[in-house]
């Protein structure tokens, strides 16, 4: 079974499978995805996938906020295939499990 993933932008070489949710994101060492980004809060955001496979990004009361497609979110926002999530100065592209092709990820056949 395919899993949703986050790809660090702009380069396709770092990808994170969303095996476990919630997935905490921030610069704190206790986060699941630790960022080397001074503009990120210790625990900045969280990715959650519900039982019916709907994915959400949650701003965990960060100072600089979370952006989805260049717009600051309030609380939580549902994610859609190819959304761009910005946490501090770090950008990720979201790939929904059933929607992406290998070519979307920057791989060639």
C-alpha atoms as a printed R data frame, in Angstrom:
    type eleno elety resid chain resno       x      y       z
1   ATOM     1    CA   UNK     A     1   0.000  0.000   0.000
2   ATOM     2    CA   UNK     A     2   1.309  3.442  -0.954
3   ATOM     3    CA   UNK     A     3   1.704  6.101   1.690
4   ATOM     4    CA   UNK     A     4   1.404  9.864   1.556
5   ATOM     5    CA   UNK     A     5   4.678 11.725   1.749
6   ATOM     6    CA   UNK     A     6   6.327 15.114   2.134
7   ATOM     7    CA   UNK     A     7   9.118 16.190  -0.220
8   ATOM     8    CA   UNK     A     8  11.543 18.906   0.822
9   ATOM     9    CA   UNK     A     9  11.421 21.713  -1.767
10  ATOM    10    CA   UNK     A    10  12.941 22.740  -4.111
11  ATOM    11    CA   UNK     A    11  15.088 19.629  -4.412
12  ATOM    12    CA   UNK     A    12  13.424 16.207  -4.783
13  ATOM    13    CA   UNK     A    13  16.189 14.364  -2.924
14  ATOM    14    CA   UNK     A    14  14.659 14.441   0.601
15  ATOM    15    CA   UNK     A    15  11.325 12.765   1.141
16  ATOM    16    CA   UNK     A    16   9.495 11.754   4.279
17  ATOM    17    CA   UNK     A    17   6.925  8.942   4.302
18  ATOM    18    CA   UNK     A    18   3.938  9.664   6.494
19  ATOM    19    CA   UNK     A    19   3.933  6.288   8.244
20  ATOM    20    CA   UNK     A    20   3.064  7.593  11.682
21  ATOM    21    CA   UNK     A    21   0.630 10.320  12.507
22  ATOM    22    CA   UNK     A    22   0.500 12.684  14.091
23  ATOM    23    CA   UNK     A    23   3.901 13.696  12.714
24  ATOM    24    CA   UNK     A    24   5.364 16.656  14.616
25  ATOM    25    CA   UNK     A    25   7.503 19.170  12.699
26  ATOM    26    CA   UNK     A    26   9.827 21.761  14.241
27  ATOM    27    CA   UNK     A    27  13.346 22.487  15.357
28  ATOM    28    CA   UNK     A    28  12.954 20.729  18.714
29  ATOM    29    CA   UNK     A    29  14.896 17.500  19.008
30  ATOM    30    CA   UNK     A    30  11.785 15.697  20.228
31  ATOM    31    CA   UNK     A    31   9.952 16.348  16.935
32  ATOM    32    CA   UNK     A    32   9.441 13.512  14.465
33  ATOM    33    CA   UNK     A    33  10.778 15.711  11.659
34  ATOM    34    CA   UNK     A    34  13.528 17.989  13.041
35  ATOM    35    CA   UNK     A    35  14.255 21.144  11.031
36  ATOM    36    CA   UNK     A    36  17.520 23.053  10.966
37  ATOM    37    CA   UNK     A    37  15.617 26.320  10.632
38  ATOM    38    CA   UNK     A    38  15.870 29.120  13.185
39  ATOM    39    CA   UNK     A    39  12.582 30.642  11.997
40  ATOM    40    CA   UNK     A    40  10.710 27.457  12.929
41  ATOM    41    CA   UNK     A    41   9.300 27.013  16.427
42  ATOM    42    CA   UNK     A    42  10.395 24.091  18.588
43  ATOM    43    CA   UNK     A    43   7.121 22.351  17.731
44  ATOM    44    CA   UNK     A    44   5.774 24.306  14.787
45  ATOM    45    CA   UNK     A    45   3.248 22.062  13.059
46  ATOM    46    CA   UNK     A    46   1.742 18.623  12.963
47  ATOM    47    CA   UNK     A    47   0.524 16.431  10.096
48  ATOM    48    CA   UNK     A    48  -2.461 14.239  10.905
49  ATOM    49    CA   UNK     A    49  -4.177 11.611   8.783
50  ATOM    50    CA   UNK     A    50  -7.658 10.609   9.868
51  ATOM    51    CA   UNK     A    51  -9.091  7.089   9.809
52  ATOM    52    CA   UNK     A    52 -10.805  7.900   6.491
53  ATOM    53    CA   UNK     A    53  -7.403  8.908   4.970
54  ATOM    54    CA   UNK     A    54  -7.954 12.681   5.020
55  ATOM    55    CA   UNK     A    55  -4.698 14.577   5.672
56  ATOM    56    CA   UNK     A    56  -4.474 17.768   7.724
57  ATOM    57    CA   UNK     A    57  -1.723 20.190   8.686
58  ATOM    58    CA   UNK     A    58  -2.130 21.778  12.124
59  ATOM    59    CA   UNK     A    59  -0.372 24.957  13.306
60  ATOM    60    CA   UNK     A    60   0.645 24.216  16.898
61  ATOM    61    CA   UNK     A    61   0.507 27.898  17.917
62  ATOM    62    CA   UNK     A    62   3.808 28.719  16.211
63  ATOM    63    CA   UNK     A    63   5.122 32.273  16.203
64  ATOM    64    CA   UNK     A    64   5.605 32.522  12.419
65  ATOM    65    CA   UNK     A    65   2.596 30.460  11.404
66  ATOM    66    CA   UNK     A    66   2.143 27.744   8.809
67  ATOM    67    CA   UNK     A    67   1.484 28.519   5.163
68  ATOM    68    CA   UNK     A    68  -0.298 26.278   2.683
69  ATOM    69    CA   UNK     A    69   0.157 27.441  -0.894
70  ATOM    70    CA   UNK     A    70   1.462 30.816   0.348
71  ATOM    71    CA   UNK     A    71  -1.566 31.471   2.611
72  ATOM    72    CA   UNK     A    72  -1.339 31.453   6.389
73  ATOM    73    CA   UNK     A    73  -3.665 28.925   7.974
74  ATOM    74    CA   UNK     A    74  -5.704 29.352  11.136
75  ATOM    75    CA   UNK     A    75  -5.584 26.242  13.311
76  ATOM    76    CA   UNK     A    76  -5.808 23.369  10.828
77  ATOM    77    CA   UNK     A    77  -6.273 22.920   7.106
78  ATOM    78    CA   UNK     A    78  -7.026 19.876   4.995
79  ATOM    79    CA   UNK     A    79  -4.210 18.981   2.606
80  ATOM    80    CA   UNK     A    80  -4.653 18.195  -1.050
81  ATOM    81    CA   UNK     A    81  -2.310 16.513  -3.496
82  ATOM    82    CA   UNK     A    82   0.647 18.800  -4.426
83  ATOM    83    CA   UNK     A    83  -0.034 21.445  -1.742
84  ATOM    84    CA   UNK     A    84   3.057 23.367  -0.630
85  ATOM    85    CA   UNK     A    85   3.473 23.641   3.153
86  ATOM    86    CA   UNK     A    86   5.822 26.284   4.569
87  ATOM    87    CA   UNK     A    87   7.137 25.906   8.129
88  ATOM    88    CA   UNK     A    88   9.520 28.740   8.992
89  ATOM    89    CA   UNK     A    89  11.661 29.029   5.861
90  ATOM    90    CA   UNK     A    90  11.353 25.322   5.045
91  ATOM    91    CA   UNK     A    91   9.010 24.233   2.261
92  ATOM    92    CA   UNK     A    92   7.509 20.818   1.651
93  ATOM    93    CA   UNK     A    93   5.289 19.505  -1.099
94  ATOM    94    CA   UNK     A    94   2.545 17.092  -0.024
95  ATOM    95    CA   UNK     A    95   1.880 14.002  -2.128
96  ATOM    96    CA   UNK     A    96  -1.355 12.153  -1.447
97  ATOM    97    CA   UNK     A    97  -0.913  8.391  -1.385
98  ATOM    98    CA   UNK     A    98  -3.289  7.439  -4.158
99  ATOM    99    CA   UNK     A    99  -2.667 10.461  -6.394
100 ATOM   100    CA   UNK     A   100   1.028 10.659  -7.164
101 ATOM   101    CA   UNK     A   101   3.040  9.078  -9.948
102 ATOM   102    CA   UNK     A   102   6.792  8.408  -9.691
103 ATOM   103    CA   UNK     A   103   7.306 11.197 -12.238
104 ATOM   104    CA   UNK     A   104   5.699 13.672  -9.761
105 ATOM   105    CA   UNK     A   105   8.517 12.890  -7.343
106 ATOM   106    CA   UNK     A   106  11.299 13.836  -9.747
107 ATOM   107    CA   UNK     A   107  12.157 10.263 -10.741
108 ATOM   108    CA   UNK     A   108  12.520  9.344 -14.382
109 ATOM   109    CA   UNK     A   109  11.725  5.969 -15.874
